[in-house]
Short mmCIF file of C-alpha atoms and ligand atoms in Angstrom, two decimals:
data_model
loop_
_atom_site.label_atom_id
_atom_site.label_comp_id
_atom_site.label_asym_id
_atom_site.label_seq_id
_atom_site.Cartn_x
_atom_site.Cartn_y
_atom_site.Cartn_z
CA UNK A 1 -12.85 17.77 6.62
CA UNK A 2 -9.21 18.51 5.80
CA UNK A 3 -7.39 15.70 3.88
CA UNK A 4 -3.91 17.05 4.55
CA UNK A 5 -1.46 16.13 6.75
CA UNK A 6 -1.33 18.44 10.02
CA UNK A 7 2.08 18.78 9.25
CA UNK A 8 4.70 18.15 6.58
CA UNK A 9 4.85 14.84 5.59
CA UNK A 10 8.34 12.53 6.18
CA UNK A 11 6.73 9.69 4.13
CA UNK A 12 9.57 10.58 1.35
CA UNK A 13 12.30 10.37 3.82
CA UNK A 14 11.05 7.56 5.53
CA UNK A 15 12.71 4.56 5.52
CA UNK A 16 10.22 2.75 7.37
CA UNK A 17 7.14 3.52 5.74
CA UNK A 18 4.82 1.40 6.96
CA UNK A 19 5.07 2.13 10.69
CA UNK A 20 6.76 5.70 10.68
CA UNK A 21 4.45 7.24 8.20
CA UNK A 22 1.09 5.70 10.23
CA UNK A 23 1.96 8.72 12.23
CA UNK A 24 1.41 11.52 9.29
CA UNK A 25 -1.64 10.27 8.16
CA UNK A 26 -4.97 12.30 8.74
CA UNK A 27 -6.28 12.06 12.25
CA UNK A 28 -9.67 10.09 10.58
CA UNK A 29 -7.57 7.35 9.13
CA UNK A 30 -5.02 7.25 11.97
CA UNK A 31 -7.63 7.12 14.44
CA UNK A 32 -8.41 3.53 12.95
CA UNK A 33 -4.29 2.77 13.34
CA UNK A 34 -3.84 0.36 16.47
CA UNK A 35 -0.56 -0.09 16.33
CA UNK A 36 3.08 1.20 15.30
CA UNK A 37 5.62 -1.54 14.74
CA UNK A 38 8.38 -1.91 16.62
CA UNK A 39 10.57 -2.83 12.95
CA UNK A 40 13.68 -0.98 12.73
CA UNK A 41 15.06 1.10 9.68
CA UNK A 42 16.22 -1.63 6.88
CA UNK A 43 14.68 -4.24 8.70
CA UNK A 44 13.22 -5.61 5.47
CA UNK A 45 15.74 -4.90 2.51
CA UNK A 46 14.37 -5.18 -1.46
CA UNK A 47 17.24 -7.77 -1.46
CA UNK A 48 18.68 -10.79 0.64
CA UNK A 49 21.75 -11.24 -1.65
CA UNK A 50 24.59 -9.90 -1.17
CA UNK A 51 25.03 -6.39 -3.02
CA UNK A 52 28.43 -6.51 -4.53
CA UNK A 53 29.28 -8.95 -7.37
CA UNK A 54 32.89 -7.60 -8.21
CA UNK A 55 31.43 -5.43 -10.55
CA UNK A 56 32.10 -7.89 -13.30
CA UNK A 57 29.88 -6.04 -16.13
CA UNK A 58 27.21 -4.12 -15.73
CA UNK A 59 24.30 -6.15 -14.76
CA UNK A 60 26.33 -7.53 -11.28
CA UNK A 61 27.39 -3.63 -11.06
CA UNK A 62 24.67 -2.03 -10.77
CA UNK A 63 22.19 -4.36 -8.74
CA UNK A 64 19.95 -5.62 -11.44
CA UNK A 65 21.12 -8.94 -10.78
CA UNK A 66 20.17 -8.83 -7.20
CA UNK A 67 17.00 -7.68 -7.98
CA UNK A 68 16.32 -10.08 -10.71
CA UNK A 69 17.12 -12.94 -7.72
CA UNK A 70 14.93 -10.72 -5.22
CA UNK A 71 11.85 -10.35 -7.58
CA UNK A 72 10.24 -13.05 -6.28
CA UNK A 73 11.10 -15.87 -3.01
CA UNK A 74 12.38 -18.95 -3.63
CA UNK A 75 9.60 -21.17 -2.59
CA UNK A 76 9.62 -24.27 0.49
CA UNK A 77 7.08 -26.69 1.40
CA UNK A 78 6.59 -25.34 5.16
CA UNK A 79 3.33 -23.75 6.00
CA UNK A 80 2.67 -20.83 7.46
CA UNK A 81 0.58 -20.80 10.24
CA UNK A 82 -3.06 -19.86 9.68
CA UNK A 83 -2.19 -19.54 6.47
CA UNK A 84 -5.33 -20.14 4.06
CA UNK A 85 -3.31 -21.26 0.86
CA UNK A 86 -1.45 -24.63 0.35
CA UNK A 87 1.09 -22.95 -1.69
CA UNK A 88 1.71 -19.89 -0.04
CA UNK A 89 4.79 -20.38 1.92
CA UNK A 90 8.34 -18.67 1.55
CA UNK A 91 11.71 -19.68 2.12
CA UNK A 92 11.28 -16.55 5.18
CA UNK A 93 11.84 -17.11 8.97
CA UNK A 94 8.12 -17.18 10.34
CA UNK A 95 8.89 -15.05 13.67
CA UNK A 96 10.35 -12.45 11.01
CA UNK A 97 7.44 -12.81 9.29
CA UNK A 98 5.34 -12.28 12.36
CA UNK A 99 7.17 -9.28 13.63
CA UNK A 100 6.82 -7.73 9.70
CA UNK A 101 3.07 -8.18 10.41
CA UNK A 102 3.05 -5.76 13.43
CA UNK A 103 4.15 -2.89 10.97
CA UNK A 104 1.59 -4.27 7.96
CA UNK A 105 -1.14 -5.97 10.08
CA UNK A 106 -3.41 -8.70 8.73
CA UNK A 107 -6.46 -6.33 6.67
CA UNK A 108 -8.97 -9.37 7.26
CA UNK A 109 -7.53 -9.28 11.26
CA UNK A 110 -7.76 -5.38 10.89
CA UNK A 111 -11.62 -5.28 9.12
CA UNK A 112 -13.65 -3.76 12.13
CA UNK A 113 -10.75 -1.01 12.46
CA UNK A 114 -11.22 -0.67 7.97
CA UNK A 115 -14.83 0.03 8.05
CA UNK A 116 -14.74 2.28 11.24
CA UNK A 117 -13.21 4.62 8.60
CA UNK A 118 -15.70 3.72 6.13
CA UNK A 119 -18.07 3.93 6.98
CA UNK A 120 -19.29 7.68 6.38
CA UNK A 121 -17.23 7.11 2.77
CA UNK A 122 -17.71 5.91 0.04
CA UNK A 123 -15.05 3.07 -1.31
CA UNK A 124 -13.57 3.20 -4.60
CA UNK A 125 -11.45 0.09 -4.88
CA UNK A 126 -8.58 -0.64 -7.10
CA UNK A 127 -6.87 -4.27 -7.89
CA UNK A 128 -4.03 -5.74 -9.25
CA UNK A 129 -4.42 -9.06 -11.09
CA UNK A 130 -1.45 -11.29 -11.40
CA UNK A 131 -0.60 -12.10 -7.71
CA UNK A 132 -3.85 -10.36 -6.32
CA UNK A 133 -6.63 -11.90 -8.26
CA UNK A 134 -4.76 -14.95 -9.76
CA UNK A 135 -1.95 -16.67 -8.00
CA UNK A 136 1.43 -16.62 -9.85
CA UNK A 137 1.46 -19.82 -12.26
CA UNK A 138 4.84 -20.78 -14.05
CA UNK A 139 2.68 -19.55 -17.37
CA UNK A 140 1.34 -16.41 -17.46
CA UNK A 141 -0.81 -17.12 -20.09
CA UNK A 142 -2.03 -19.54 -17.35
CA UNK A 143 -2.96 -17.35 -15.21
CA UNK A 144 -6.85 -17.21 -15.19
CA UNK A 145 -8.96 -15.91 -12.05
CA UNK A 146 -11.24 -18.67 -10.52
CA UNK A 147 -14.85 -18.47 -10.78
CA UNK A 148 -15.62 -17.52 -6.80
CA UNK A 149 -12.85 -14.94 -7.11
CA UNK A 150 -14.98 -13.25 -10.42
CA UNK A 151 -18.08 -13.91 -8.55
CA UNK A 152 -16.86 -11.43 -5.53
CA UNK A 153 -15.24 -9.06 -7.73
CA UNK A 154 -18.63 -8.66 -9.21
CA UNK A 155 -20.16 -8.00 -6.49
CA UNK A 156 -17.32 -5.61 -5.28
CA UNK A 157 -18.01 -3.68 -7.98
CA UNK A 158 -21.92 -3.56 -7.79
CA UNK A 159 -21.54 -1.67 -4.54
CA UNK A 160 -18.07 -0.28 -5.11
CA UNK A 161 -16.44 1.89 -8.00
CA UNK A 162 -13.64 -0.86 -9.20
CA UNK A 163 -10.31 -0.64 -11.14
CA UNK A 164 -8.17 -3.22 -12.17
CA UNK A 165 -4.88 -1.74 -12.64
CA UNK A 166 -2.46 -4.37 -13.99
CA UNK A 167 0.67 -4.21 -16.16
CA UNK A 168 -0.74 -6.91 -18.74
CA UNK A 169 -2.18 -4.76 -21.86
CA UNK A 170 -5.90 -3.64 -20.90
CA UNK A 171 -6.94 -6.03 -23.58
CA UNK A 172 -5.14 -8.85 -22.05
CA UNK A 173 -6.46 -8.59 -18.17
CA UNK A 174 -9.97 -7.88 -19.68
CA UNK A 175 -9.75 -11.57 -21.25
CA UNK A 176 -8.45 -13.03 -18.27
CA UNK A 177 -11.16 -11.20 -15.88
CA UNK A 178 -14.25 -11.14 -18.25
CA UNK A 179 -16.17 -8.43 -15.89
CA UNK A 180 -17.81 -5.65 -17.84
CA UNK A 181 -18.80 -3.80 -14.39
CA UNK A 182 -15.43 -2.78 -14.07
CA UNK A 183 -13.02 0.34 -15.00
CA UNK A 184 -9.74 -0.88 -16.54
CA UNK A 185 -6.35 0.13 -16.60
CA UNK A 186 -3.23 -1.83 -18.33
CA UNK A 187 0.28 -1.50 -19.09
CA UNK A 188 1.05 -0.05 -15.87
CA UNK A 189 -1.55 2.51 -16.04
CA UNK A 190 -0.62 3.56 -19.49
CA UNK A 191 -4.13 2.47 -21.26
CA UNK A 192 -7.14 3.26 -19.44
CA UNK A 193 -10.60 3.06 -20.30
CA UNK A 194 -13.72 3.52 -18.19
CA UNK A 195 -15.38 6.19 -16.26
CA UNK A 196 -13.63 8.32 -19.11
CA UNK A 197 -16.17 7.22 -21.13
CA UNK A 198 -18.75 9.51 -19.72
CA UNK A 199 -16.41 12.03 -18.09
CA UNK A 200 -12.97 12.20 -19.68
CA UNK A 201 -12.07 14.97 -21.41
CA UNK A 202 -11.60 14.28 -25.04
CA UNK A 203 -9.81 17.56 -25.09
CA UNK A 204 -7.32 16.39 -22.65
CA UNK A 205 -4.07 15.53 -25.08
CA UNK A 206 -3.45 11.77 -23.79
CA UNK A 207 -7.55 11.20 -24.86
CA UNK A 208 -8.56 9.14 -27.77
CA UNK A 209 -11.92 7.95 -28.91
CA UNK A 210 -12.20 4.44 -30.04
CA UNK A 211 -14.43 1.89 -29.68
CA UNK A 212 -14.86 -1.35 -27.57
CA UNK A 213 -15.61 -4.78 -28.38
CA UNK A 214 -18.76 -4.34 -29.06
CA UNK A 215 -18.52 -1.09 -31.44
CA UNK A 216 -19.26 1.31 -28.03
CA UNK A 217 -17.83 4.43 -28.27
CA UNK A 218 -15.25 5.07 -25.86
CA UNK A 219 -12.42 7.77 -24.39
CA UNK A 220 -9.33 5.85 -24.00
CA UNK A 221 -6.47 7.88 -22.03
CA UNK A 222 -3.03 6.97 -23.22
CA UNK A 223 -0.32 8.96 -21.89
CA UNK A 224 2.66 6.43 -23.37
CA UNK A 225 1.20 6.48 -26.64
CA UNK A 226 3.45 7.99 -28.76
CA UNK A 227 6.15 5.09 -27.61
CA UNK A 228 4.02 2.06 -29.70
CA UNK A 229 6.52 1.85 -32.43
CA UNK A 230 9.02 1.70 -29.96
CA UNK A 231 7.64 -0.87 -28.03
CA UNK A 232 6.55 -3.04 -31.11
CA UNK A 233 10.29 -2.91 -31.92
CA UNK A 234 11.69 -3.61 -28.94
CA UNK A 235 9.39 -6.43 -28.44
CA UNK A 236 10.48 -7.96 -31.45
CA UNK A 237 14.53 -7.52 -30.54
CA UNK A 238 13.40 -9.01 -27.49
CA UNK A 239 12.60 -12.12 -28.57
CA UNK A 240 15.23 -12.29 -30.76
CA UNK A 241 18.04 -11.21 -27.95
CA UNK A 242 16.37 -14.39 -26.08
CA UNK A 243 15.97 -16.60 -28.62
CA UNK A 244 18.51 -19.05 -27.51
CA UNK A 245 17.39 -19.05 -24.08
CA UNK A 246 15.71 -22.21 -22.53
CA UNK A 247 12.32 -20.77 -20.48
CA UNK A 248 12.46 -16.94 -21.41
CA UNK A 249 8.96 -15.38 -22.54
CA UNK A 250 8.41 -12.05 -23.77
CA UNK A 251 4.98 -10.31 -23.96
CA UNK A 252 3.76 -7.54 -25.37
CA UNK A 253 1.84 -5.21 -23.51
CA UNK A 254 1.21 -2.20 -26.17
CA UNK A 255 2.84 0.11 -23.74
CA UNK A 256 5.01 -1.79 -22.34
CA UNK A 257 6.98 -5.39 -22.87
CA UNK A 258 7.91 -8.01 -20.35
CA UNK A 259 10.80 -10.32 -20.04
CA UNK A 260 10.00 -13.21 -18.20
CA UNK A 261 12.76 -15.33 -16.22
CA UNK A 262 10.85 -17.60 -13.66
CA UNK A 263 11.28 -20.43 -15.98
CA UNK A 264 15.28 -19.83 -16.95
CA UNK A 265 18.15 -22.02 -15.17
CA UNK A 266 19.31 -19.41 -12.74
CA UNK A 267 22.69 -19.33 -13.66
CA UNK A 268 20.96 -17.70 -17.12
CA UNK A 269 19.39 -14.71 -14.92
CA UNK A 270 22.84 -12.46 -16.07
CA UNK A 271 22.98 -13.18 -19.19
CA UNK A 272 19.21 -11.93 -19.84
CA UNK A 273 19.59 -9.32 -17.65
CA UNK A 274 23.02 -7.84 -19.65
CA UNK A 275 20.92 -8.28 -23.01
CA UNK A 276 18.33 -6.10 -21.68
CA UNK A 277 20.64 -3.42 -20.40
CA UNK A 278 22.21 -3.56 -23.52
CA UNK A 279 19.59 -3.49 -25.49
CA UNK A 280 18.03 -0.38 -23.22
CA UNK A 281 21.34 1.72 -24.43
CA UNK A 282 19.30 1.82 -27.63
CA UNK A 283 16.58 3.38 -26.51
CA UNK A 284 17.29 6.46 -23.62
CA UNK A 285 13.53 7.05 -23.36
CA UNK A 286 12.58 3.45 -22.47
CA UNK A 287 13.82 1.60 -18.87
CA UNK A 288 13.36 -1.78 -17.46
CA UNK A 289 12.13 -2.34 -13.86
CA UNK A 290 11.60 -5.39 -11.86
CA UNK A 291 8.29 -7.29 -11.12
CA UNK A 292 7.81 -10.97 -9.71
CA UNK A 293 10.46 -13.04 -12.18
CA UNK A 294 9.81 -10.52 -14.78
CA UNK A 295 11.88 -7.38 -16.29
CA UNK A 296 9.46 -5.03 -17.71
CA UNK A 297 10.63 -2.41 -20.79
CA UNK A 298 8.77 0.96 -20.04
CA UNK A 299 8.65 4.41 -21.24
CA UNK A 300 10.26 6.98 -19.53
CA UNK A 301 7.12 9.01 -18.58
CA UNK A 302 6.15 9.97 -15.19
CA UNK A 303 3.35 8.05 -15.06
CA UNK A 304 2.73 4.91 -12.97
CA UNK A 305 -0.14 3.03 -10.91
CA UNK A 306 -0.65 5.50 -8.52
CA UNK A 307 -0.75 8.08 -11.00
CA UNK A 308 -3.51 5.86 -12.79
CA UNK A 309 -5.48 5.80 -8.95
CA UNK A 310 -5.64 9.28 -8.71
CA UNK A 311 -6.60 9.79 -12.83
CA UNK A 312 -9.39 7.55 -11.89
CA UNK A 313 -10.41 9.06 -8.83
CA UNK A 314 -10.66 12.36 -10.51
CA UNK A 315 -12.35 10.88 -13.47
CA UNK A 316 -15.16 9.37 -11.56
CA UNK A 317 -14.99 12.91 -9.47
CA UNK A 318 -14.09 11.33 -6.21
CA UNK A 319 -10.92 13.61 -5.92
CA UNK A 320 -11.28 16.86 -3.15
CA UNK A 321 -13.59 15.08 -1.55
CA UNK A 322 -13.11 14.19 2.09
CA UNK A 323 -15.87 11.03 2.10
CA UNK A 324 -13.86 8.84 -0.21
CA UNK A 325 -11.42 6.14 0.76
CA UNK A 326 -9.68 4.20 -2.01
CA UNK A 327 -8.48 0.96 -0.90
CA UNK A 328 -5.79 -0.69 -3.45
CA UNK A 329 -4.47 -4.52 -3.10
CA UNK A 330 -1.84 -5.04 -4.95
CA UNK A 331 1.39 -7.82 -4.25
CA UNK A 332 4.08 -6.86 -6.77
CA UNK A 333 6.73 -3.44 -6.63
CA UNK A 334 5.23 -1.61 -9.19
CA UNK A 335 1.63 -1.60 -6.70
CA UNK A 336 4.28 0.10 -4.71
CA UNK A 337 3.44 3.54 -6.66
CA UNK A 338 -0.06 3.34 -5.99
CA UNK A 339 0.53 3.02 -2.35
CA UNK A 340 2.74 5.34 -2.45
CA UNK A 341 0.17 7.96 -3.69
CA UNK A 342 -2.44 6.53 -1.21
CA UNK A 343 -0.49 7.33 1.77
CA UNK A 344 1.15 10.27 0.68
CA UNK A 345 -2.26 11.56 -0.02
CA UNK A 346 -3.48 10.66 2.98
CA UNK A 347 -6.37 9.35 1.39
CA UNK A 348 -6.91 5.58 1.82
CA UNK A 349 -4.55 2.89 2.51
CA UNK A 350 -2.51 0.11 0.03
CA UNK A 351 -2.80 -4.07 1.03
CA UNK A 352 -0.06 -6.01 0.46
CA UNK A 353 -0.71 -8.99 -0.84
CA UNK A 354 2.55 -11.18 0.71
CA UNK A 355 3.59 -14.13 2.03
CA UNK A 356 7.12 -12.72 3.13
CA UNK A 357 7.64 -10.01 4.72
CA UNK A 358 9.15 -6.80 2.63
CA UNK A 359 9.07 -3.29 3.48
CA UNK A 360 6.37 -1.24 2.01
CA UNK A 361 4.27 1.68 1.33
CA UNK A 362 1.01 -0.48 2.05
CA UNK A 363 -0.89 0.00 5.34
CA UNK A 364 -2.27 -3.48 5.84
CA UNK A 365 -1.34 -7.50 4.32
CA UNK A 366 -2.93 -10.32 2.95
CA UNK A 367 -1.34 -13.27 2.97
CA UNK A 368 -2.42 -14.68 -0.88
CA UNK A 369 -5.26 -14.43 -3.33
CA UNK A 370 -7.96 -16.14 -0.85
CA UNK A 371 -7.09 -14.10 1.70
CA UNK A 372 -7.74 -11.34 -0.49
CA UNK A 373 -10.85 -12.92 -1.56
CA UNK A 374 -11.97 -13.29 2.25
CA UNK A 375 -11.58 -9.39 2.67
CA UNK A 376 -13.71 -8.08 -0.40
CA UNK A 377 -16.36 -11.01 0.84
CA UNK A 378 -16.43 -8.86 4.31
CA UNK A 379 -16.41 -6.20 2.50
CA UNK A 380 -19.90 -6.79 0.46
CA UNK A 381 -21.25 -8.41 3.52
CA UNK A 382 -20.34 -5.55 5.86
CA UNK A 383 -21.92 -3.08 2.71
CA UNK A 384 -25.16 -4.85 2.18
CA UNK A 385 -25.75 -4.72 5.81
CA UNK A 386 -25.37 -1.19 6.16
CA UNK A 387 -27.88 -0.95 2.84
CA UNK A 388 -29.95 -3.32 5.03
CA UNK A 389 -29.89 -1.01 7.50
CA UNK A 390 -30.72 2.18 5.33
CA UNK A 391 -33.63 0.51 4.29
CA UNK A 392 -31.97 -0.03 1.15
CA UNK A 393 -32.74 -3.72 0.18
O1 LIG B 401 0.33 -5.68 -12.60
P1 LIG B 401 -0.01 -7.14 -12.66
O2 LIG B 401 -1.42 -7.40 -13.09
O3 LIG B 401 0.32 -7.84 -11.37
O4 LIG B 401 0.94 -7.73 -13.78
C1 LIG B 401 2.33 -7.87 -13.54
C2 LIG B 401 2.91 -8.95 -14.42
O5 LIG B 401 2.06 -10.08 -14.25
C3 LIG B 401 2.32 -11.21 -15.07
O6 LIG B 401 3.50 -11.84 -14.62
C4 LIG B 401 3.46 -12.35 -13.29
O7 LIG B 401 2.42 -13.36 -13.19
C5 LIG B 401 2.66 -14.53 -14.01
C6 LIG B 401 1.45 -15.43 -13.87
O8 LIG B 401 1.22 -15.79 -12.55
C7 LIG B 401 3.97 -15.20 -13.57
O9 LIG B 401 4.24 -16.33 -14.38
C8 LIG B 401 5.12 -14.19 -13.70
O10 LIG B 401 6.32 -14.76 -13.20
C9 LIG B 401 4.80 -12.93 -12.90
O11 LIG B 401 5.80 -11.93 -13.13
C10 LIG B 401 2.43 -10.82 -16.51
O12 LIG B 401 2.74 -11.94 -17.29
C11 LIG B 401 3.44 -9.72 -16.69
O13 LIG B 401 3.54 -9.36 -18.04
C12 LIG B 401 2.96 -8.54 -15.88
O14 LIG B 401 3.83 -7.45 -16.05
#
């Protein structure tokens, strides 16, 4: 079966991704599409705030103060409807948010129309953590995955090939998750270990052996890895340049560093933001983009989480094959990359996991972590059935 596009793709050029780009997918995975949303061009802007500050230095200048404010909702007490968390309401009108779910439809709502195309394929699935697997704590060091949540994942993985793809260091989101069924990716992608183990190349310039926790050895792909001296330093001027401001935290990710804000007054927000950009002018070959209350310091490589999807793929030899469909939850913008190369592969399709509603390269939503607990539950169920059914159990 052909896994291209019939024609050329507009996904690049589309401002409305999520209901334009339904159209250029391949006819097996549109023929599961029920609907194209009405949402107009810009409907859903990165940003509510307004985009000129006066141009006052150059964090107001060039945006990265409206993005810092845009990273992540301001949160009210109001519940959405049918909504399965008690937290998981924005300050967003709930008929917009309604209408943005006509162009990213519910995935749990959706299932029958998700396993219609899976059901000759084989599912690799890939997950985010904070925001996916954990909901987002004031702490991130906080931010551990509940027992039922590892439970599922578990079982995800004993019938599905499963990533977790997370911008924490690999070492960090393997403490948090504690699952050693699974294929791992951190710093954005930049450290991944797993099916390489067996199939990676050690050839292959960005492989390294090494060994695990328990003295296995193992391929490690590191594309970013000539940039750990650099990060080590600018993860120590990071702390410093915040230092002597109340509620900033900076990790270190070995790839990458974050700057965390959620817990800074917000009439701080510039101030951390200008240090960064400052402190970037150092360092050409490193940038900062923009997660949920978070800056993150990152080498200038072309590599990112959908990059890391289709590494795996390929690593667990799933790639030019046309009875695989990757399915990748993620909530945050960098997940955005991974969608990105899911539908502009025309391969498998991206979950949002949001309780506003933002414009996306993601196919389907899910409102909050239990919703996206719900959906790998139906998933396993709907899998062991069809094993059932096979004679398999
Ligand atoms: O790719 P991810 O696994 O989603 O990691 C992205 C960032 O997640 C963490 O920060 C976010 O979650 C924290 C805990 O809920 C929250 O306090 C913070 O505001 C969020 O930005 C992590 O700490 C970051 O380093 C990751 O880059």
């Amino acid at each position: 079966m052909d896994l291209k596009p019939s024609h050329a793709s507009p996904i690049l050029n589309d401002p409305v991704p999520a209901n334009k780009s339904r159209l250029g997918i391949h006819s097996s995975l549109l023929a599961c599409s029920q609907q194209d949303s009405p949402l107009s061009p810009g409907k859903y802007p990165k940003s509510n705030s307004k985009k000129s500050m006066g141009g006052l230095d150059d964090v107001r200048s060039n945006g990265m103060l409206d993005a810092m404010k845009a990273s992540s909702p301001p949160r009210k007490k109001s519940i959405l409807k049918g909504s399965s968390a008690q937290v998981a309401s924005f300050d967003y009108d709930i008929e917009d948010y309604n209408l943005w779910m006509q162009g990213y439809p519910s995935a749990l709502e959706a299932f029958e129309e998700i396993i219609d195309c899976a059901k000759d394929k084989k599912i690799a699935m890939f997950l985010d953590y904070d925001g996916t697997l954990s909901p987002i704590v004031e702490d991130p060091d906080c931010a551990f995955m509940s027992e039922p949540m590892r439970k599922t994942v578990r079982r995800v993985a004993k019938y599905f090939p499963t990533a977790i793809i997370s911008g924490r260091s690999r070492d960090k989101v393997f403490d948090l998750v504690k699952l050693t069924e699974l294929y791992y990716a951190g710093s954005h992608g930049m450290d991944i270990i797993g099916p390489g183990s067996d199939t990676m190349s050690i050839n292959h310039p960005n492989c390294v052996k090494s060994t695990d926790h328990q003295g296995k050895e193992i391929t490690l792909f590191q594309p970013a890895r000539e940039f750990l001296p650099m990060i080590d330093e600018v993860f120590k001027t990071l702390i410093d340049i915040t230092k002597d401001i109340e509620g900033a935290k900076v990790e270190n990710h070995k790839f990458c560093a974050s700057v965390h804000y959620r817990n800074v007054e917000e009439n701080k927000w510039t101030l951390i933001g200008q240090r960064v950009h400052d402190m970037l002018k150092n360092y050409p070959r490193l940038r900062s983009t923009h997660g949920r209350k978070v800056l993150e310091i990152r080498p200038v490589i072309d590599w990112n989480k959908g990059k890391a999807v289709e590494f795996l793929l390929e690593s667990l030899g799933l790639t030019d094959r046309n009875d695989v469909l990757p399915i990748y939850i993620g909530d945050d913008k960098t997940d955005e990359d991974a969608f990105k190369a899911l539908r502009e592969s025309n391969l498998g399709y991206g979950i949002l996991v949001s309780s506003v509603g933002k414009e996306s390269n993601a196919f389907y939503s899910l409102r909050d972590t239990n919703e996206v607990m719900k959906f790998l539950q139906l998933l396993v169920n709907w899998k062991r059935e069809q094993e059932r059914k096979h004679g398999k159990e």
